[in-house]
Short mmCIF file of C-alpha atoms in Angstrom, two decimals:
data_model
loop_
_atom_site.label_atom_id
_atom_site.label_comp_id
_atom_site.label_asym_id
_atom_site.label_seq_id
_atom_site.Cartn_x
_atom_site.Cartn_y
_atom_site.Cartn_z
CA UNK A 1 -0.62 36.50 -4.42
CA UNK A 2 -0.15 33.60 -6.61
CA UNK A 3 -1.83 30.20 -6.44
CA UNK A 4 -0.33 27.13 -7.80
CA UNK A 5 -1.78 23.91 -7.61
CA UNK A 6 0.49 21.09 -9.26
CA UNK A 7 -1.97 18.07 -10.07
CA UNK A 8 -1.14 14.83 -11.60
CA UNK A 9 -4.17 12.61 -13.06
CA UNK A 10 -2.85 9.19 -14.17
CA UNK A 11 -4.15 7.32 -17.11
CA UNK A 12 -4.62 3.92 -18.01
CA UNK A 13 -2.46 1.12 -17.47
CA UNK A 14 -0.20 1.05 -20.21
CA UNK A 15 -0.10 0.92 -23.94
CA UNK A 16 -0.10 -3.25 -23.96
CA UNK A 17 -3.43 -3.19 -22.09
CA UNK A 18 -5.03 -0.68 -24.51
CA UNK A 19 -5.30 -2.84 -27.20
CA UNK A 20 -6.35 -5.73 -26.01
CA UNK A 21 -9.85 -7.34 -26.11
CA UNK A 22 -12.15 -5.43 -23.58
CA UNK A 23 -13.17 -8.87 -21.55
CA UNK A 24 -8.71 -9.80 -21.17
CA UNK A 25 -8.64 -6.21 -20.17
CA UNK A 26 -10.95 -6.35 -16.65
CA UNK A 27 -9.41 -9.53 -16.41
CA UNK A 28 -5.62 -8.43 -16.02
CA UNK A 29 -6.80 -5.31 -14.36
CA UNK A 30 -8.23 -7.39 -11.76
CA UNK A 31 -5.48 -9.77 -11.71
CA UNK A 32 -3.15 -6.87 -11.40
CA UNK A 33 -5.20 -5.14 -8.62
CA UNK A 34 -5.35 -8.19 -6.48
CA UNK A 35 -1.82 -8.19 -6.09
CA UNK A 36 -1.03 -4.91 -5.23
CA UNK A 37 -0.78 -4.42 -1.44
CA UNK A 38 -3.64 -1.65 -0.40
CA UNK A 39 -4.75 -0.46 2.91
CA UNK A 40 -8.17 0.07 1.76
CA UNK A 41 -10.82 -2.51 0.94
CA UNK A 42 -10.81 -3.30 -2.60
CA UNK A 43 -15.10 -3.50 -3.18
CA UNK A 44 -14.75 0.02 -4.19
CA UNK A 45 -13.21 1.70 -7.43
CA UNK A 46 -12.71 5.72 -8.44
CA UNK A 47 -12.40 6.60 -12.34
CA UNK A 48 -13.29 9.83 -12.29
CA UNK A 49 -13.05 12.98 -9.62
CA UNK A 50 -15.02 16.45 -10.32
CA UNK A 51 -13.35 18.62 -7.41
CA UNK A 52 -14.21 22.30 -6.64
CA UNK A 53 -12.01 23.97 -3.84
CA UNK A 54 -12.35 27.73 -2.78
CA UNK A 55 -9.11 28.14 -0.78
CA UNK A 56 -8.98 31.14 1.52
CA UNK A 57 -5.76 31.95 2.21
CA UNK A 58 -6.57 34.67 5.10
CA UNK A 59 -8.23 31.98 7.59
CA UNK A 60 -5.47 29.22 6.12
CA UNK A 61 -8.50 27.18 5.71
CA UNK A 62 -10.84 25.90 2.36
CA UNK A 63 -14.05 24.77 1.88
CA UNK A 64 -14.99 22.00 -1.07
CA UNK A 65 -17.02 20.15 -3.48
CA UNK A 66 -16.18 17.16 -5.02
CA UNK A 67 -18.06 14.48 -6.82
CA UNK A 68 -16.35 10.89 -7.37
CA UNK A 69 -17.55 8.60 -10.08
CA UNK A 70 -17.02 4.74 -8.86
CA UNK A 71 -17.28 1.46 -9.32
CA UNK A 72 -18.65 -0.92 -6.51
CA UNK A 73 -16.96 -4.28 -8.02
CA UNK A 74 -18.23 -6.29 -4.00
CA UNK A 75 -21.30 -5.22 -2.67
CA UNK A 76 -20.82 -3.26 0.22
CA UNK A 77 -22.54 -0.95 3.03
CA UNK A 78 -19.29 1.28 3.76
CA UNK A 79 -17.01 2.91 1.55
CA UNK A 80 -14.06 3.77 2.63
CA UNK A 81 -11.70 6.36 1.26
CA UNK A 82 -8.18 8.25 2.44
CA UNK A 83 -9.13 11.44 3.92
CA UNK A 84 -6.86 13.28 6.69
CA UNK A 85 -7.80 16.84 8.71
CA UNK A 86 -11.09 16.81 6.74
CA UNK A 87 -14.11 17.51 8.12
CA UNK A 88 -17.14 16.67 6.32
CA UNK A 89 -20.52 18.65 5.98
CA UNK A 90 -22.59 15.78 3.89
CA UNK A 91 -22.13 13.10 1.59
CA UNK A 92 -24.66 11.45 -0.33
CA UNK A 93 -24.57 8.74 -3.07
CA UNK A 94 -26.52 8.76 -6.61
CA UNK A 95 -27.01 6.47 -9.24
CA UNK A 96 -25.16 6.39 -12.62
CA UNK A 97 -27.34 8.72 -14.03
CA UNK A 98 -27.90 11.05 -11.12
CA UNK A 99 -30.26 9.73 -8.99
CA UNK A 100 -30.03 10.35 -5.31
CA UNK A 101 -29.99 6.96 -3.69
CA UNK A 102 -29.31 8.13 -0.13
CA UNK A 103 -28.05 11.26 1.96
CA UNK A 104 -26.33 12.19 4.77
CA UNK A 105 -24.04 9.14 5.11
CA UNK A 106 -23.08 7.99 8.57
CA UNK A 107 -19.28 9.22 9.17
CA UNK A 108 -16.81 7.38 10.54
CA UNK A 109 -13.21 8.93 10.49
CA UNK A 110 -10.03 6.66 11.50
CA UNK A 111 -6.91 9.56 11.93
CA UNK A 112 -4.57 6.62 12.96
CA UNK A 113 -5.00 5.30 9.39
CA UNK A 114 -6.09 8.81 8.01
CA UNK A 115 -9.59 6.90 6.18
CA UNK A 116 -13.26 7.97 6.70
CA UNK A 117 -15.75 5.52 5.88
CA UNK A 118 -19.25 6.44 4.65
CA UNK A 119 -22.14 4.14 5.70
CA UNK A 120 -25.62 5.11 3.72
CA UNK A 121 -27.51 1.93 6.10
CA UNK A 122 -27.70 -0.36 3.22
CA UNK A 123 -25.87 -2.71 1.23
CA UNK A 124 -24.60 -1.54 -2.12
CA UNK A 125 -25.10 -3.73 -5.37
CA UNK A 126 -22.56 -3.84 -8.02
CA UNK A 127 -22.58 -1.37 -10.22
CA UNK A 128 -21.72 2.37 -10.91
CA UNK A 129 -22.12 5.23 -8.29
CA UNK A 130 -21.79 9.14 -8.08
CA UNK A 131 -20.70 9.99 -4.33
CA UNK A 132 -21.19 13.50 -3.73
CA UNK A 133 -19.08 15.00 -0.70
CA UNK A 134 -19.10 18.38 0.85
CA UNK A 135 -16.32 18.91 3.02
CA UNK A 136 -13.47 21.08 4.45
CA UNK A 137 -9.93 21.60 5.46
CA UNK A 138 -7.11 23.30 6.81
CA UNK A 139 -4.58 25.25 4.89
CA UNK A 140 -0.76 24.06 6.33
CA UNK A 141 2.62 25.89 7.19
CA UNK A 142 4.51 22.64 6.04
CA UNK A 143 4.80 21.16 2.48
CA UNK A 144 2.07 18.91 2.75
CA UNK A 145 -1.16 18.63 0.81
CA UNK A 146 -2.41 22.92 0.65
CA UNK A 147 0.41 24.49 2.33
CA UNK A 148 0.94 28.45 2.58
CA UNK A 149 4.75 30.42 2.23
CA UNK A 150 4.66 34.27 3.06
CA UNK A 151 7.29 35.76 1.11
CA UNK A 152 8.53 39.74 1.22
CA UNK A 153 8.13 42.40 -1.83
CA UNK A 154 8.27 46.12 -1.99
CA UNK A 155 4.77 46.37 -1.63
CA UNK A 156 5.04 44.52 1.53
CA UNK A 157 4.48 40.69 2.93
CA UNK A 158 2.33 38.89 -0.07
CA UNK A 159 1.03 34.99 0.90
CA UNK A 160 1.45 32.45 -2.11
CA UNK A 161 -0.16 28.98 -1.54
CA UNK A 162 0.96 25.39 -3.01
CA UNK A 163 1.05 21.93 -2.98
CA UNK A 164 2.31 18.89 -2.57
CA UNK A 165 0.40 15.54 -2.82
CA UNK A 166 3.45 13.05 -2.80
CA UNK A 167 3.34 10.72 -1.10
CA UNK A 168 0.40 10.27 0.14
CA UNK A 169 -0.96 13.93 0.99
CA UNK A 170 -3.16 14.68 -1.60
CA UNK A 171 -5.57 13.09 0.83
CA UNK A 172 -5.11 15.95 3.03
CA UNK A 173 -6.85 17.91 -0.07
CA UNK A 174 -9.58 15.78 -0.99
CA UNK A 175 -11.22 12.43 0.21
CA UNK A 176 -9.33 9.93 -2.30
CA UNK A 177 -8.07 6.77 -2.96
CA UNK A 178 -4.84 7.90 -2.39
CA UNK A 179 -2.67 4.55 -3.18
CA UNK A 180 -0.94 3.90 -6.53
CA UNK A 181 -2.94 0.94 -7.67
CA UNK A 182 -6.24 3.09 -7.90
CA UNK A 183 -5.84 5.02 -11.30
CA UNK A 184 -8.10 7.92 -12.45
CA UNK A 185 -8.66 10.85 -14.47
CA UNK A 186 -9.90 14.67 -12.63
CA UNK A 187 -11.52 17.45 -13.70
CA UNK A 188 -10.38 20.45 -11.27
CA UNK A 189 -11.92 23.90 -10.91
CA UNK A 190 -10.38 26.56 -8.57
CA UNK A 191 -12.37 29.65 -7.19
CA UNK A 192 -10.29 32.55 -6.64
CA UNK A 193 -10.27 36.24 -6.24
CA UNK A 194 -9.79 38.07 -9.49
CA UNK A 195 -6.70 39.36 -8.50
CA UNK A 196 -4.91 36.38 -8.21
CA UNK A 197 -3.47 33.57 -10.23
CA UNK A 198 -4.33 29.86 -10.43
CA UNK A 199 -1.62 27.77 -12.08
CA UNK A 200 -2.05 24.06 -12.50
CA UNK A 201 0.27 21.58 -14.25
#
């Protein structure tokens, strides 16, 4: 079987931003991010997402780890992410350098507008968060998010297993902020049987 996993981790804003002072930076940033229409509230920021995903392609279901860096820029007692056909095992939140602040967050899932919110019972200061989320999901039959294809060989039936996060299905894959406007950078890691292959692009 092969697995292919087609990722896309946008950086920056653009080259004009990059050298500008740091302070006119946040400033257009914000400007910028104001005026973008989002379904989400805007008192929470990603910038970085560590995700680990075992996929088992037997039971057309995977199981997942994935850690978020954010930024809370309005304090806040729920975040609130895209998420769709995820279930979730535990989240918890940590400090900027670790710390576990609180765990088992109060889940609150919205399929309608395919969002979970996580409520840790207090209000959140400004400032920079780890969110920790253990969670899992379904493996499809249509090309959206982690989809499956069977295909024939002379060996017999084989089961290859891709994606497709545009437009907005990556969210079917991991808990995200899965608009446009929210920019960050991943670090992915795949767990697979040795006999198989793991492409990413």
């Amino acid at each position: 079987s092969i697995l292919s996993l087609a990722v896309i981790a946008t950086l920056g804003l653009g080259a004009q931003l990059c050298i500008a002072a740091p302070h006119r930076v946040d400033a257009e940033q914000n400007a910028m991010f104001k005026q973008v229409t989002s379904q989400l509230p805007r008192t929470v920021r990603p910038s970085l997402y560590d995700l680990s995903l075992i996929p088992d392609a037997k039971a057309a279901s995977f199981s997942a780890k994935l850690k978020i860096t954010i930024s809370v820029v309005e304090a806040t007692q729920r975040i609130t992410l895209n998420a769709h056909e995820l279930k979730f095992q535990k989240v918890s939140l940590l400090d900027a350098k670790g710390k576990l602040i609180a765990d088992n967050a109060a889940v609150t899932l919205d399929e309608a507008k395919q969002t979970a919110s996580f409520d840790f019972g207090k209000k959140l200061a400004k400032g920079e968060y780890q969110l920790e989320i253990a969670y899992t999901g379904v493996i499809g039959q249509q090309a959206v998010g982690l989809f499956s294809l069977d295909y024939d060989t002379p060996e017999g039936q084989r089961r290859a297993l891709y994606t497709q996060f545009e437009n907005s299905d990556a969210r079917r894959v991991m808990p995200s902020w899965d608009e446009p406007v929210y920019k960050a950078r991943f670090n992915l890691e795949l767990i697979v049987p040795t006999a198989h292959m793991a492409v990413s692009n």
